[in-house]
């Protein structure tokens, strides 16, 4: 029987997840996971706590991050594994991004006011655990103040792209810039949930130029035909460009009550051997 005890995509309260890094690691352990990575959006603030908590529980925790980038008008997320999360230049850059998210919050609050919802920054910041401010934090505040029933409704009515209070980020880096930061800090770069983008040609270019190190093939939103598609493409690109690509995956867990994320932690499990392969490649860098 093939062991599937790895989940390399999850979020904590350091970004837009619902559990602290320690709580999340406890949930991982209780779900039988042995190899995990905390990949919070545009922050590494939860990595230290996750590593310490995970190690205490006998798990292998790979430091990670999920960068928000934009290409061809579409948001594309790039996962970074094994980065030096204490690199000062990385921390400085992420701090600038946090400042941009804080400004974005003010615009969201202004838009909410225009639709008759009074919400203060303090109401939102109550849910931010020192990391990046995200729309789920706004959603939590809306729930607490009684404006919506749950987080899913907050997104459906106000915060999702195309809804009246959605605000895009002021400036988003390109995939190439994100990959450069990941490599500069000793990590490996993987495109997250490619089914979201319909940008296979652009992903292939990143593979061809030896920038991208892998593809997140296994994800909760990848049905069997999509998995088969990216397994085929990955094999094709490996043969075509003469290089090995990482094949990663995870549940992209935030919280059981987060809208479309109403899936249990570890719902998408990666073969443990593939997680170990990632670790081996990191050690060779």
Backbone as CSV, one residue per row, in Angstrom:
resi,resn,N_x,N_y,N_z,CA_x,CA_y,CA_z,C_x,C_y,C_z
1,UNK,0.845,-1.200,0.000,0.000,0.000,0.000,0.883,1.254,0.000
2,UNK,0.589,2.198,-0.907,1.364,3.424,-0.992,0.966,4.369,0.135
3,UNK,1.954,4.846,0.868,1.674,5.780,1.964,1.370,7.162,1.401
4,UNK,0.270,7.726,1.836,-0.096,9.090,1.460,-0.310,9.888,2.736
5,UNK,0.804,10.301,3.313,0.754,10.989,4.605,1.353,12.395,4.535
6,UNK,1.371,12.974,3.334,1.937,14.312,3.176,0.873,15.287,2.670
7,UNK,0.925,16.506,3.173,0.049,17.592,2.726,0.924,18.845,2.689
8,UNK,1.215,19.316,1.483,2.184,20.397,1.328,1.553,21.729,0.940
9,UNK,0.295,21.916,1.326,-0.361,23.184,1.014,-1.434,23.457,2.069
10,UNK,-1.170,24.432,2.943,-2.128,24.775,4.005,-1.830,26.163,4.543
11,UNK,-2.815,26.723,5.244,-2.714,28.108,5.709,-3.112,28.233,7.176
12,UNK,-2.476,29.168,7.851,-2.746,29.415,9.273,-3.229,30.846,9.461
13,UNK,-3.416,31.221,10.717,-3.831,32.589,11.028,-2.760,33.616,10.691
14,UNK,-1.554,33.161,10.357,-0.524,34.109,9.911,-0.921,34.763,8.596
15,UNK,-1.794,34.096,7.822,-2.365,34.753,6.643,-3.881,34.669,6.743
16,UNK,-4.513,33.781,5.971,-5.975,33.771,5.961,-6.560,32.437,6.414
17,UNK,-5.806,31.673,7.188,-6.320,30.430,7.737,-7.073,30.657,9.036
18,UNK,-7.673,29.593,9.539,-8.499,29.721,10.730,-7.875,29.198,12.006
19,UNK,-6.702,28.558,11.905,-6.038,28.004,13.090,-4.632,28.573,13.207
20,UNK,-4.171,28.738,14.439,-2.790,29.166,14.634,-1.866,28.075,14.098
21,UNK,-0.615,28.402,13.813,0.309,27.367,13.338,0.384,26.160,14.266
22,UNK,0.385,26.388,15.575,0.448,25.273,16.526,-0.812,24.427,16.463
23,UNK,-1.965,25.086,16.424,-3.233,24.350,16.323,-3.293,23.549,15.027
24,UNK,-2.797,24.152,13.961,-2.820,23.490,12.663,-1.927,22.247,12.664
25,UNK,-0.750,22.360,13.258,0.146,21.202,13.327,-0.476,20.076,14.158
26,UNK,-1.199,20.438,15.212,-1.877,19.419,16.029,-2.943,18.713,15.183
27,UNK,-3.670,19.482,14.369,-4.679,18.882,13.492,-4.016,17.969,12.462
28,UNK,-2.867,18.398,11.941,-2.131,17.566,10.984,-1.747,16.230,11.630
29,UNK,-1.229,16.304,12.832,-0.815,15.097,13.551,-2.012,14.192,13.799
30,UNK,-3.124,14.787,14.217,-4.331,13.999,14.515,-4.902,13.349,13.256
31,UNK,-4.585,13.943,12.086,-5.050,13.392,10.817,-4.052,12.422,10.195
32,UNK,-3.017,12.086,10.940,-2.065,11.090,10.473,-1.043,11.588,9.474
33,UNK,-0.902,12.891,9.340,0.089,13.442,8.416,1.477,13.408,9.050
34,UNK,2.471,13.111,8.246,3.848,13.037,8.746,4.759,14.077,8.104
35,UNK,4.414,14.527,6.895,5.216,15.516,6.179,4.276,16.632,5.719
36,UNK,4.527,17.854,6.181,3.641,18.971,5.867,4.451,20.217,5.547
37,UNK,3.769,21.181,4.937,4.381,22.490,4.719,3.330,23.557,4.965
38,UNK,3.696,24.553,5.757,2.836,25.710,5.981,3.140,26.709,4.869
39,UNK,2.139,27.032,4.068,2.342,27.884,2.895,1.419,29.096,2.961
40,UNK,1.610,29.913,3.959,0.747,31.083,4.110,0.974,32.075,2.974
41,UNK,-0.075,32.854,2.701,-0.017,33.815,1.605,0.904,34.983,1.945
42,UNK,1.988,35.112,1.200,2.855,36.291,1.238,3.397,36.606,2.627
43,UNK,3.586,35.580,3.440,4.176,35.775,4.763,4.819,34.497,5.261
44,UNK,5.847,34.664,6.083,6.484,33.515,6.739,6.365,33.638,8.260
45,UNK,5.454,34.495,8.707,5.338,34.763,10.144,4.971,33.540,10.968
46,UNK,4.331,32.545,10.361,3.926,31.376,11.129,4.888,30.213,11.049
47,UNK,5.955,30.355,10.259,6.838,29.211,9.989,7.554,28.717,11.243
48,UNK,8.126,29.608,12.002,8.882,29.200,13.193,7.999,28.408,14.152
49,UNK,6.815,28.921,14.423,5.896,28.243,15.335,5.483,26.883,14.779
50,UNK,5.241,26.817,13.476,4.842,25.555,12.857,5.948,24.514,12.953
51,UNK,7.172,24.928,12.685,8.303,23.992,12.755,8.469,23.459,14.170
52,UNK,8.424,24.354,15.144,8.599,23.932,16.540,7.481,22.998,16.981
53,UNK,6.239,23.358,16.650,5.106,22.526,17.052,5.122,21.191,16.317
54,UNK,5.448,21.225,15.042,5.482,19.993,14.265,6.563,19.046,14.719
55,UNK,7.737,19.575,14.977,8.835,18.731,15.442,8.502,18.087,16.778
56,UNK,7.847,18.826,17.654,7.458,18.281,18.961,6.485,17.118,18.813
57,UNK,5.764,17.101,17.684,4.800,16.036,17.429,5.380,14.940,16.532
58,UNK,6.668,15.065,16.200,7.334,14.043,15.397,7.094,14.162,13.904
59,UNK,6.659,15.340,13.429,6.411,15.533,12.009,7.569,16.277,11.349
60,UNK,7.674,16.130,10.040,8.622,16.900,9.239,7.880,18.095,8.666
61,UNK,8.340,19.296,9.010,7.684,20.523,8.545,8.635,21.262,7.611
62,UNK,8.215,21.423,6.360,9.010,22.125,5.360,8.580,23.591,5.349
63,UNK,9.506,24.529,5.582,9.114,25.943,5.538,8.637,26.319,4.148
64,UNK,7.522,27.027,4.086,6.959,27.371,2.785,6.282,28.723,2.763
65,UNK,5.830,29.095,1.578,5.122,30.354,1.362,4.311,30.199,0.076
66,UNK,3.258,30.980,-0.076,2.510,31.024,-1.329,2.454,32.477,-1.792
67,UNK,3.201,32.769,-2.858,3.247,34.122,-3.387,2.060,34.379,-4.304
68,UNK,1.478,35.556,-4.165,0.420,36.004,-5.071,1.085,36.750,-6.226
69,UNK,0.861,36.293,-7.455,1.427,36.972,-8.615,0.331,37.180,-9.651
70,UNK,0.671,37.913,-10.694,-0.311,38.167,-11.743,0.367,38.076,-13.104
71,UNK,-0.328,37.436,-14.049,0.167,37.327,-15.420,-1.037,37.245,-16.353
72,UNK,-0.972,37.973,-17.447,-2.064,37.985,-18.429,-3.410,38.302,-17.777
73,UNK,-3.374,39.175,-16.766,-4.597,39.588,-16.093,-5.162,38.589,-15.120
74,UNK,-4.456,37.486,-14.908,-4.946,36.447,-14.005,-4.029,36.301,-12.797
75,UNK,-4.635,36.015,-11.648,-3.851,35.737,-10.450,-3.271,34.335,-10.551
76,UNK,-1.987,34.233,-10.332,-1.288,32.953,-10.348,-0.501,32.838,-9.060
77,UNK,-0.678,31.732,-8.353,0.019,31.549,-7.087,1.225,30.631,-7.271
78,UNK,2.334,31.052,-6.682,3.580,30.291,-6.756,3.978,29.862,-5.352
79,UNK,4.083,28.565,-5.157,4.496,28.016,-3.873,6.019,27.955,-3.791
80,UNK,6.550,28.332,-2.639,7.990,28.235,-2.404,8.252,27.281,-1.259
81,UNK,9.074,26.279,-1.503,9.383,25.274,-0.481,10.853,25.337,-0.087
82,UNK,11.105,25.215,1.217,12.475,25.165,1.704,13.196,26.492,1.657
83,UNK,12.449,27.587,1.641,13.075,28.908,1.609,13.745,29.215,2.943
84,UNK,14.721,30.130,2.888,15.319,30.652,4.116,14.359,31.707,4.657
85,UNK,13.487,31.281,5.556,12.424,32.161,6.035,12.934,33.241,6.989
86,UNK,14.239,33.215,7.290,14.822,34.253,8.141,15.658,35.257,7.340
87,UNK,15.678,35.106,6.023,16.441,36.015,5.171,15.891,37.430,5.296
88,UNK,16.751,38.373,5.644,16.281,39.724,5.944,15.724,40.430,4.723
89,UNK,16.343,40.227,3.557,15.830,40.893,2.359,14.432,40.378,2.015
90,UNK,14.197,39.097,2.228,12.861,38.530,2.019,11.870,39.137,3.003
91,UNK,12.260,39.230,4.262,11.378,39.785,5.287,11.036,41.246,4.994
92,UNK,12.017,42.001,4.506,11.771,43.406,4.180,10.766,43.531,3.037
93,UNK,10.928,42.680,2.019,10.014,42.716,0.881,8.599,42.347,1.308
94,UNK,8.482,41.336,2.154,7.158,40.906,2.606,6.506,41.970,3.482
95,UNK,7.309,42.729,4.211,6.752,43.811,5.029,6.123,44.885,4.145
96,UNK,6.763,45.172,3.023,6.186,46.140,2.080,4.856,45.624,1.535
97,UNK,4.799,44.323,1.283,3.549,43.748,0.802,2.453,43.844,1.859
98,UNK,2.825,43.645,3.121,1.836,43.763,4.199,1.280,45.172,4.272
99,UNK,2.135,46.160,4.050,1.680,47.553,4.060,0.666,47.790,2.933
100,UNK,0.919,47.176,1.781,-0.020,47.304,0.667,-1.371,46.673,1.017
101,UNK,-1.318,45.536,1.699,-2.570,44.882,2.101,-3.338,45.733,3.108
102,UNK,-2.609,46.456,3.956,-3.278,47.334,4.928,-4.000,48.468,4.212
103,UNK,-3.368,49.020,3.178,-4.016,50.071,2.382,-5.236,49.508,1.648
104,UNK,-5.089,48.287,1.167,-6.198,47.638,0.473,-7.395,47.480,1.402
105,UNK,-7.138,47.185,2.679,-8.216,47.039,3.658,-9.029,48.324,3.742
106,UNK,-8.356,49.464,3.760,-9.072,50.741,3.859,-10.034,50.929,2.681
107,UNK,-9.616,50.490,1.492,-10.476,50.624,0.311,-11.670,49.677,0.424
108,UNK,-11.425,48.464,0.905,-12.521,47.504,1.097,-13.542,48.057,2.084
109,UNK,-13.054,48.626,3.186,-13.957,49.191,4.194,-14.780,50.340,3.617
110,UNK,-14.142,51.133,2.752,-14.850,52.241,2.113,-15.960,51.718,1.195
111,UNK,-15.679,50.642,0.472,-16.676,50.056,-0.418,-17.818,49.431,0.383
112,UNK,-17.494,48.812,1.509,-18.531,48.250,2.364,-19.461,49.351,2.880
113,UNK,-18.878,50.478,3.208,-19.679,51.608,3.704,-20.668,52.077,2.647
114,UNK,-20.240,52.032,1.371,-21.107,52.476,0.281,-22.310,51.566,0.092
115,UNK,-22.180,50.309,0.548,-23.330,49.391,0.449,-24.056,49.269,1.793
116,UNK,-23.749,50.217,2.697,-24.498,50.299,3.945,-23.952,49.485,5.100
117,UNK,-22.706,49.042,4.998,-22.122,48.239,6.081,-21.006,49.026,6.756
118,UNK,-21.191,49.322,8.025,-20.185,50.038,8.809,-19.263,49.021,9.478
119,UNK,-17.987,49.079,9.117,-16.991,48.184,9.692,-15.710,48.975,9.877
120,UNK,-15.100,48.857,11.034,-13.868,49.583,11.333,-12.658,48.682,11.112
121,UNK,-11.515,49.328,10.873,-10.274,48.562,10.691,-9.982,47.701,11.910
122,UNK,-10.254,48.234,13.082,-9.996,47.484,14.321,-10.821,46.204,14.384
123,UNK,-12.012,46.237,13.803,-12.863,45.044,13.786,-12.209,43.923,12.996
124,UNK,-11.494,44.298,11.943,-10.813,43.316,11.093,-9.482,42.895,11.694
125,UNK,-8.724,43.871,12.168,-7.383,43.586,12.690,-7.419,42.673,13.912
126,UNK,-8.565,42.605,14.550,-8.744,41.690,15.681,-8.453,40.242,15.281
127,UNK,-8.670,39.939,14.003,-8.502,38.566,13.518,-7.168,38.337,12.820
128,UNK,-6.326,39.361,12.767,-5.045,39.247,12.072,-3.959,38.940,13.086
129,UNK,-3.285,37.827,12.875,-2.296,37.347,13.838,-0.889,37.804,13.472
130,UNK,-0.745,39.107,13.235,0.579,39.651,12.958,1.078,39.426,11.546
131,UNK,0.279,38.807,10.698,0.714,38.524,9.335,-0.033,39.360,8.321
132,UNK,-0.241,38.789,7.139,-0.887,39.513,6.053,-2.392,39.613,6.284
133,UNK,-2.944,40.777,5.950,-4.381,40.987,6.046,-5.025,40.464,4.771
134,UNK,-5.992,39.588,4.909,-6.667,39.024,3.748,-8.173,39.188,3.844
135,UNK,-8.847,38.891,2.750,-10.309,39.013,2.731,-11.004,38.125,3.765
136,UNK,-10.476,36.924,4.078,-11.111,36.128,5.132,-11.160,36.842,6.480
137,UNK,-10.174,37.720,6.740,-10.213,38.482,7.993,-11.389,39.457,7.983
138,UNK,-11.623,40.084,6.826,-12.783,40.966,6.687,-14.061,40.150,6.852
139,UNK,-14.066,38.967,6.251,-15.252,38.104,6.340,-15.550,37.737,7.791
140,UNK,-14.523,37.416,8.549,-14.723,37.081,9.960,-15.351,38.241,10.715
141,UNK,-14.876,39.455,10.428,-15.425,40.639,11.092,-16.890,40.845,10.710
142,UNK,-17.211,40.598,9.447,-18.600,40.733,9.003,-19.510,39.733,9.711
143,UNK,-18.998,38.531,9.934,-19.768,37.519,10.659,-19.991,37.956,12.098
144,UNK,-18.905,38.391,12.742,-19.002,38.775,14.162,-19.978,39.937,14.364
145,UNK,-19.987,40.864,13.424,-20.865,42.034,13.537,-22.295,41.738,13.087
146,UNK,-22.535,40.522,12.627,-23.890,40.128,12.260,-24.345,40.560,10.875
147,UNK,-23.416,40.961,10.027,-23.792,41.406,8.686,-24.034,40.231,7.740
148,UNK,-23.408,39.098,8.029,-23.592,37.880,7.223,-23.649,36.688,8.172
149,UNK,-24.163,35.579,7.647,-24.286,34.375,8.483,-22.961,33.667,8.671
150,UNK,-22.169,33.637,7.602,-20.901,32.917,7.683,-19.922,33.491,6.662
151,UNK,-18.712,32.953,6.691,-17.651,33.454,5.815,-18.011,33.248,4.354
152,UNK,-18.626,32.112,4.054,-19.006,31.840,2.663,-19.938,32.928,2.141
153,UNK,-20.911,33.329,2.958,-21.853,34.356,2.524,-21.154,35.705,2.340
154,UNK,-20.173,35.997,3.180,-19.428,37.253,3.045,-18.769,37.344,1.673
155,UNK,-18.198,36.232,1.225,-17.572,36.217,-0.097,-18.625,36.260,-1.204
156,UNK,-19.677,35.490,-1.035,-20.711,35.419,-2.073,-21.376,36.775,-2.316
157,UNK,-21.553,37.551,-1.237,-22.264,38.821,-1.364,-21.350,40.017,-1.625
158,UNK,-20.140,39.987,-1.028,-19.334,41.206,-1.020,-17.884,41.070,-1.482
159,UNK,-17.184,40.009,-1.122,-15.727,40.018,-1.181,-15.098,39.243,-2.331
160,UNK,-15.841,38.360,-2.957,-15.277,37.592,-4.070,-15.034,38.505,-5.267
161,UNK,-14.128,38.084,-6.140,-13.852,38.866,-7.346,-15.139,39.048,-8.141
162,UNK,-15.408,40.304,-8.524,-16.643,40.617,-9.246,-17.766,41.094,-8.349
163,UNK,-17.604,40.965,-7.031,-18.617,41.427,-6.083,-18.347,42.892,-5.713
164,UNK,-19.324,43.590,-5.122,-19.228,45.047,-4.965,-18.081,45.558,-4.100
165,UNK,-17.564,44.729,-3.206,-16.516,45.222,-2.305,-15.159,44.557,-2.554
166,UNK,-15.038,43.901,-3.696,-13.747,43.296,-4.043,-12.759,44.382,-4.434
167,UNK,-11.515,44.229,-3.959,-10.441,45.162,-4.310,-9.215,44.346,-4.662
168,UNK,-8.686,44.575,-5.848,-7.461,43.875,-6.231,-6.276,44.506,-5.507
169,UNK,-5.186,43.773,-5.444,-3.999,44.315,-4.795,-3.400,45.415,-5.662
170,UNK,-2.787,46.400,-5.002,-2.262,47.572,-5.703,-1.215,47.180,-6.739
171,UNK,-0.283,46.338,-6.344,0.770,45.904,-7.260,1.095,44.453,-6.943
172,UNK,1.021,43.620,-7.952,1.343,42.221,-7.737,2.585,41.871,-8.534
173,UNK,3.435,41.082,-7.933,4.643,40.674,-8.625,4.306,39.670,-9.721
174,UNK,5.231,39.507,-10.619,5.068,38.523,-11.682,5.500,37.155,-11.165
175,UNK,5.094,36.070,-11.843,5.578,34.747,-11.440,7.101,34.671,-11.441
176,UNK,7.718,35.327,-12.435,9.185,35.308,-12.510,9.812,35.954,-11.279
177,UNK,9.228,37.054,-10.810,9.764,37.728,-9.625,9.623,36.843,-8.390
178,UNK,8.464,36.191,-8.259,8.252,35.306,-7.113,9.246,34.152,-7.137
179,UNK,9.429,33.568,-8.312,10.369,32.442,-8.441,11.788,32.895,-8.104
180,UNK,12.131,34.101,-8.534,13.463,34.634,-8.229,13.676,34.764,-6.717
181,UNK,12.655,35.246,-6.004,12.764,35.358,-4.552,12.916,33.973,-3.918
182,UNK,12.163,33.017,-4.414,12.230,31.657,-3.860,13.619,31.071,-4.063
183,UNK,14.143,31.212,-5.273,15.476,30.670,-5.557,16.560,31.426,-4.799
184,UNK,16.399,32.743,-4.700,17.393,33.555,-4.005,17.517,33.142,-2.536
185,UNK,16.435,32.640,-1.976,16.447,32.235,-0.571,16.544,30.710,-0.413
186,UNK,17.049,30.052,-1.472,17.382,28.639,-1.364,16.240,27.663,-1.534
187,UNK,15.094,28.128,-2.042,13.934,27.257,-2.139,13.670,26.734,-3.531
188,UNK,12.601,25.963,-3.644,12.130,25.407,-4.905,10.745,25.975,-5.208
189,UNK,10.509,26.330,-6.467,9.283,27.018,-6.865,8.341,26.076,-7.601
190,UNK,7.074,26.084,-7.171,6.056,25.197,-7.720,4.804,26.017,-8.018
191,UNK,4.225,25.849,-9.203,2.984,26.566,-9.505,1.828,25.871,-8.785
192,UNK,1.028,26.669,-8.082,-0.089,26.120,-7.300,-1.329,25.952,-8.166
193,UNK,-2.115,24.930,-7.874,-3.412,24.636,-8.506,-3.561,25.220,-9.917
194,UNK,-2.812,24.677,-10.882,-2.822,25.248,-12.242,-4.170,25.192,-12.942
195,UNK,-5.088,24.361,-12.464,-6.404,24.297,-13.103,-7.134,25.629,-13.017
196,UNK,-6.760,26.474,-12.058,-7.438,27.753,-11.889,-7.154,28.726,-13.033
197,UNK,-6.056,28.530,-13.772,-5.552,29.609,-14.615,-5.776,29.429,-16.111
198,UNK,-5.763,28.199,-16.599,-5.797,27.952,-18.044,-4.631,28.671,-18.720
199,UNK,-3.450,28.496,-18.155,-2.246,29.156,-18.656,-1.122,28.143,-18.879
200,UNK,-1.465,26.999,-19.452,-0.468,25.942,-19.605,0.722,26.380,-20.452
201,UNK,0.492,27.233,-21.461,1.595,27.681,-22.300,2.587,28.527,-21.506
202,UNK,2.063,29.379,-20.635,2.937,30.222,-19.814,3.679,29.364,-18.793
203,UNK,2.981,28.377,-18.216,3.639,27.466,-17.276,4.753,26.711,-17.987
204,UNK,4.503,26.291,-19.223,5.538,25.582,-19.979,6.753,26.475,-20.211
205,UNK,6.528,27.745,-20.494,7.648,28.680,-20.680,8.511,28.754,-19.425
206,UNK,7.863,28.760,-18.255,8.610,28.816,-16.999,9.394,27.532,-16.768
207,UNK,8.847,26.419,-17.251,9.568,25.147,-17.170,10.744,25.159,-18.145
208,UNK,10.483,25.604,-19.370,11.507,25.601,-20.412,12.709,26.450,-20.024
209,UNK,12.461,27.603,-19.398,13.551,28.502,-19.018,14.192,28.112,-17.681
210,UNK,13.803,26.959,-17.178,14.378,26.397,-15.950,14.134,27.273,-14.728
211,UNK,13.040,28.026,-14.775,12.688,28.828,-13.607,11.814,28.012,-12.649
212,UNK,10.789,27.392,-13.194,9.846,26.634,-12.368,10.395,25.241,-12.058
213,UNK,10.265,24.827,-10.786,10.812,23.536,-10.360,9.766,22.437,-10.287
214,UNK,8.481,22.794,-10.302,7.482,21.747,-10.163,6.063,22.231,-10.378
215,UNK,5.145,21.272,-10.385,3.725,21.521,-10.607,2.935,20.911,-9.447
216,UNK,1.980,21.670,-8.903,1.073,21.103,-7.906,-0.015,20.332,-8.668
217,UNK,0.231,19.063,-8.842,-0.683,18.221,-9.625,-1.895,17.802,-8.796
218,UNK,-1.659,17.524,-7.518,-2.708,16.949,-6.672,-3.253,18.038,-5.743
219,UNK,-4.523,18.379,-5.947,-5.148,19.479,-5.213,-6.623,19.163,-5.086
220,UNK,-7.251,19.672,-4.047,-8.650,19.332,-3.796,-9.563,19.726,-4.951
221,UNK,-9.159,20.736,-5.741,-9.982,21.181,-6.861,-9.548,20.575,-8.192
222,UNK,-8.692,19.570,-8.140,-8.272,18.870,-9.352,-8.969,17.517,-9.425
223,UNK,-10.027,17.398,-10.216,-10.648,16.080,-10.404,-9.703,15.150,-11.160
224,UNK,-10.106,13.906,-11.295,-9.221,12.891,-11.870,-8.729,13.265,-13.263
225,UNK,-9.595,13.848,-14.087,-9.155,14.182,-15.444,-8.120,15.296,-15.446
226,UNK,-8.231,16.227,-14.505,-7.247,17.303,-14.403,-5.913,16.752,-13.890
227,UNK,-5.986,15.883,-12.905,-4.766,15.238,-12.418,-4.068,14.511,-13.561
228,UNK,-4.836,13.744,-14.333,-4.261,13.003,-15.456,-3.643,13.964,-16.478
229,UNK,-4.311,15.092,-16.709,-3.808,16.093,-17.658,-2.438,16.601,-17.229
230,UNK,-2.304,16.973,-15.957,-1.032,17.541,-15.504,0.037,16.475,-15.260
231,UNK,-0.365,15.267,-14.971,0.614,14.181,-14.933,1.197,13.979,-16.335
232,UNK,0.331,14.012,-17.344,0.783,13.849,-18.728,1.678,15.017,-19.150
233,UNK,1.232,16.249,-18.869,2.023,17.412,-19.255,3.389,17.424,-18.575
234,UNK,3.409,17.090,-17.285,4.670,17.078,-16.553,5.642,16.081,-17.171
235,UNK,5.156,14.883,-17.488,6.003,13.870,-18.124,6.484,14.349,-19.493
236,UNK,5.591,14.995,-20.239,5.946,15.513,-21.570,7.030,16.572,-21.462
237,UNK,6.866,17.499,-20.515,7.842,18.572,-20.352,9.187,18.032,-19.852
238,UNK,9.148,17.038,-18.970,10.398,16.440,-18.498,11.181,15.852,-19.661
239,UNK,10.473,15.164,-20.549,11.117,14.550,-21.712,11.581,15.614,-22.699
240,UNK,10.746,16.605,-22.927,11.028,17.639,-23.922,12.206,18.514,-23.530
241,UNK,12.293,18.846,-22.228,13.318,19.795,-21.788,14.435,19.146,-20.979
242,UNK,14.377,17.832,-20.834,15.463,17.104,-20.191,15.702,17.479,-18.746
243,UNK,14.637,17.671,-18.006,14.800,18.010,-16.587,13.681,17.398,-15.767
244,UNK,13.992,17.133,-14.501,13.006,16.539,-13.602,12.180,17.629,-12.945
245,UNK,10.884,17.393,-12.846,9.991,18.341,-12.190,9.392,17.715,-10.944
246,UNK,9.251,18.533,-9.909,8.590,18.079,-8.696,7.097,17.928,-8.945
247,UNK,6.526,16.929,-8.332,5.077,16.710,-8.418,4.540,16.811,-6.997
248,UNK,3.885,17.917,-6.683,3.464,18.158,-5.312,1.947,18.209,-5.212
249,UNK,1.466,18.387,-3.991,0.034,18.472,-3.786,-0.324,18.741,-2.344
250,UNK,-1.587,19.031,-2.130,-2.059,19.287,-0.776,-3.511,19.722,-0.773
251,UNK,-4.038,19.870,0.413,-5.463,20.167,0.567,-5.782,21.653,0.464
252,UNK,-4.737,22.524,0.500,-4.979,23.974,0.475,-5.945,24.348,1.597
253,UNK,-5.729,23.750,2.746,-6.650,23.899,3.873,-6.536,25.281,4.506
254,UNK,-7.694,25.878,4.785,-7.784,27.136,5.528,-8.556,26.902,6.835
255,UNK,-9.786,26.438,6.661,-10.645,26.143,7.812,-11.863,25.397,7.280
256,UNK,-12.454,24.580,8.122,-13.613,23.787,7.676,-14.787,24.655,7.245
257,UNK,-14.878,25.887,7.731,-16.046,26.732,7.463,-15.803,27.803,6.401
258,UNK,-14.684,27.720,5.677,-14.341,28.794,4.751,-14.879,28.534,3.343
259,UNK,-16.139,28.772,3.152,-16.724,28.742,1.820,-16.401,27.480,1.051
260,UNK,-15.773,27.650,-0.125,-15.449,26.509,-0.963,-14.402,25.620,-0.316
261,UNK,-13.793,26.089,0.762,-12.771,25.305,1.443,-13.357,24.377,2.499
262,UNK,-14.654,24.122,2.402,-15.278,23.246,3.390,-14.872,21.795,3.133
263,UNK,-13.608,21.561,3.281,-13.024,20.242,3.081,-12.113,19.971,4.268
264,UNK,-12.000,18.728,4.685,-11.137,18.436,5.827,-9.663,18.571,5.493
265,UNK,-8.883,18.869,6.496,-7.432,18.903,6.350,-6.953,17.549,5.851
266,UNK,-6.070,17.564,4.873,-5.549,16.312,4.350,-6.481,15.627,3.379
267,UNK,-7.537,16.331,2.903,-8.469,15.706,1.959,-7.723,15.294,0.687
268,UNK,-6.708,16.081,0.322,-5.827,15.708,-0.783,-4.460,15.392,-0.198
269,UNK,-4.112,14.125,-0.233,-2.848,13.691,0.361,-1.855,13.318,-0.726
270,UNK,-0.638,13.731,-0.499,0.449,13.442,-1.421,1.170,12.176,-0.964
271,UNK,1.675,11.419,-1.927,2.494,10.265,-1.554,3.686,10.746,-0.734
272,UNK,3.934,10.104,0.371,5.026,10.500,1.255,6.357,10.499,0.514
273,UNK,6.518,9.570,-0.411,7.776,9.476,-1.173,8.034,10.738,-1.997
274,UNK,6.948,11.383,-2.495,7.122,12.605,-3.272,7.541,13.768,-2.374
275,UNK,7.054,13.786,-1.142,7.490,14.814,-0.194,8.963,14.619,0.149
276,UNK,9.365,13.377,0.317,10.764,13.079,0.620,11.652,13.463,-0.562
277,UNK,11.151,13.260,-1.783,11.890,13.662,-2.986,12.132,15.172,-2.984
278,UNK,11.115,15.930,-2.578,11.258,17.388,-2.486,12.360,17.744,-1.490
279,UNK,12.324,17.097,-0.337,13.331,17.363,0.689,14.728,17.021,0.174
280,UNK,14.848,15.910,-0.547,16.146,15.509,-1.099,16.662,16.557,-2.060
281,UNK,15.782,17.096,-2.912,16.222,18.125,-3.857,16.645,19.406,-3.135
282,UNK,15.944,19.726,-2.062,16.330,20.907,-1.287,17.718,20.732,-0.681
283,UNK,18.002,19.550,-0.227,19.301,19.274,0.400,20.439,19.330,-0.604
284,UNK,20.108,19.127,-1.886,21.126,19.149,-2.931,21.407,20.549,-3.453
285,UNK,20.591,21.514,-3.045,20.765,22.886,-3.559,21.962,23.555,-2.902
